């Protein structure tokens, strides 16, 4: 692999989760940036993905609490 050739499977990944897909698109665009600028993009992506995953965990916990509240005692 050289810098001029994209790696195998360089197609953009899509998850169907808009917040995650936006982060992936930003990371895809970082390939043309200088290395120092890429680091900033990756750090920002990490933070945004962590928040997205934390939000999904919160949503699942809310769903589980709702399910338990619906169960007869």
PDB file of C-alpha atoms in Angstrom:
ATOM      1  CA  UNK A   1       0.000   0.000   0.000  1.00  0.00           C
ATOM      2  CA  UNK A   2       1.293   3.417  -0.873  1.00  0.00           C
ATOM      3  CA  UNK A   3       0.021   6.815   0.153  1.00  0.00           C
ATOM      4  CA  UNK A   4      -1.401   7.273  -3.355  1.00  0.00           C
ATOM      5  CA  UNK A   5      -3.501   4.126  -3.293  1.00  0.00           C
ATOM      6  CA  UNK A   6      -6.462   3.627  -0.984  1.00  0.00           C
ATOM      7  CA  UNK A   7      -6.436   0.529   1.162  1.00  0.00           C
ATOM      8  CA  UNK A   8      -8.642  -2.395   0.229  1.00  0.00           C
ATOM      9  CA  UNK A   9     -12.187  -1.817   1.387  1.00  0.00           C
ATOM     10  CA  UNK A  10     -11.808   1.964   1.455  1.00  0.00           C
ATOM     11  CA  UNK A  11     -15.537   2.334   0.826  1.00  0.00           C
ATOM     12  CA  UNK A  12     -17.265   4.430   3.452  1.00  0.00           C
ATOM     13  CA  UNK A  13     -18.980   2.409   6.134  1.00  0.00           C
ATOM     14  CA  UNK A  14     -22.551   3.275   7.013  1.00  0.00           C
ATOM     15  CA  UNK A  15     -24.291   2.179  10.175  1.00  0.00           C
ATOM     16  CA  UNK A  16     -27.758   3.645   9.765  1.00  0.00           C
ATOM     17  CA  UNK A  17     -27.210   5.707  12.925  1.00  0.00           C
ATOM     18  CA  UNK A  18     -27.050   9.325  11.722  1.00  0.00           C
ATOM     19  CA  UNK A  19     -24.745  10.565  14.505  1.00  0.00           C
ATOM     20  CA  UNK A  20     -22.274   7.729  13.915  1.00  0.00           C
ATOM     21  CA  UNK A  21     -22.436   8.049  10.125  1.00  0.00           C
ATOM     22  CA  UNK A  22     -21.630  11.772  10.399  1.00  0.00           C
ATOM     23  CA  UNK A  23     -18.518  10.967  12.438  1.00  0.00           C
ATOM     24  CA  UNK A  24     -17.427   8.302   9.955  1.00  0.00           C
ATOM     25  CA  UNK A  25     -17.841  10.752   7.084  1.00  0.00           C
ATOM     26  CA  UNK A  26     -15.641  13.261   8.904  1.00  0.00           C
ATOM     27  CA  UNK A  27     -12.983  10.594   9.490  1.00  0.00           C
ATOM     28  CA  UNK A  28     -13.155   9.609   5.804  1.00  0.00           C
ATOM     29  CA  UNK A  29     -12.400  13.214   4.897  1.00  0.00           C
ATOM     30  CA  UNK A  30      -9.330  13.299   7.139  1.00  0.00           C
ATOM     31  CA  UNK A  31      -7.287  11.177   4.741  1.00  0.00           C
ATOM     32  CA  UNK A  32      -6.276  14.253   2.744  1.00  0.00           C
ATOM     33  CA  UNK A  33      -5.245  16.275   5.802  1.00  0.00           C
ATOM     34  CA  UNK A  34      -1.728  16.589   7.223  1.00  0.00           C
ATOM     35  CA  UNK A  35      -1.000  14.073   9.989  1.00  0.00           C
ATOM     36  CA  UNK A  36      -1.244  16.672  12.759  1.00  0.00           C
ATOM     37  CA  UNK A  37      -4.719  17.658  11.594  1.00  0.00           C
ATOM     38  CA  UNK A  38      -5.753  14.005  11.306  1.00  0.00           C
ATOM     39  CA  UNK A  39      -5.009  13.531  14.999  1.00  0.00           C
ATOM     40  CA  UNK A  40      -7.477  16.281  15.895  1.00  0.00           C
ATOM     41  CA  UNK A  41     -10.143  14.702  13.675  1.00  0.00           C
ATOM     42  CA  UNK A  42      -9.600  11.276  15.269  1.00  0.00           C
ATOM     43  CA  UNK A  43      -9.730  12.684  18.799  1.00  0.00           C
ATOM     44  CA  UNK A  44     -12.956  14.541  18.029  1.00  0.00           C
ATOM     45  CA  UNK A  45     -14.386  11.404  16.388  1.00  0.00           C
ATOM     46  CA  UNK A  46     -13.524   9.331  19.448  1.00  0.00           C
ATOM     47  CA  UNK A  47     -15.318  11.777  21.739  1.00  0.00           C
ATOM     48  CA  UNK A  48     -18.389  11.956  19.506  1.00  0.00           C
ATOM     49  CA  UNK A  49     -18.594   8.172  19.089  1.00  0.00           C
ATOM     50  CA  UNK A  50     -18.224   7.663  22.838  1.00  0.00           C
ATOM     51  CA  UNK A  51     -21.118  10.077  23.455  1.00  0.00           C
ATOM     52  CA  UNK A  52     -23.226   8.317  20.813  1.00  0.00           C
ATOM     53  CA  UNK A  53     -22.555   4.927  22.401  1.00  0.00           C
ATOM     54  CA  UNK A  54     -23.216   6.265  25.891  1.00  0.00           C
ATOM     55  CA  UNK A  55     -26.519   7.653  24.636  1.00  0.00           C
ATOM     56  CA  UNK A  56     -27.472   4.276  23.189  1.00  0.00           C
ATOM     57  CA  UNK A  57     -26.664   2.614  26.512  1.00  0.00           C
ATOM     58  CA  UNK A  58     -28.892   5.163  28.271  1.00  0.00           C
ATOM     59  CA  UNK A  59     -31.690   4.459  25.773  1.00  0.00           C
ATOM     60  CA  UNK A  60     -31.417   0.698  26.390  1.00  0.00           C
ATOM     61  CA  UNK A  61     -31.516   1.220  30.164  1.00  0.00           C
ATOM     62  CA  UNK A  62     -34.647   3.368  29.768  1.00  0.00           C
ATOM     63  CA  UNK A  63     -36.265   0.666  27.608  1.00  0.00           C
ATOM     64  CA  UNK A  64     -35.447  -2.025  30.175  1.00  0.00           C
ATOM     65  CA  UNK A  65     -36.880   0.092  32.988  1.00  0.00           C
ATOM     66  CA  UNK A  66     -40.062   0.627  30.963  1.00  0.00           C
ATOM     67  CA  UNK A  67     -40.346  -3.111  30.295  1.00  0.00           C
ATOM     68  CA  UNK A  68     -39.950  -3.919  33.984  1.00  0.00           C
ATOM     69  CA  UNK A  69     -42.576  -1.332  34.928  1.00  0.00           C
ATOM     70  CA  UNK A  70     -45.024  -2.992  32.525  1.00  0.00           C
ATOM     71  CA  UNK A  71     -44.570  -6.456  34.073  1.00  0.00           C
ATOM     72  CA  UNK A  72     -47.248  -7.556  36.564  1.00  0.00           C
ATOM     73  CA  UNK A  73     -46.024  -7.868  40.156  1.00  0.00           C
TER      74      UNK A  73
END
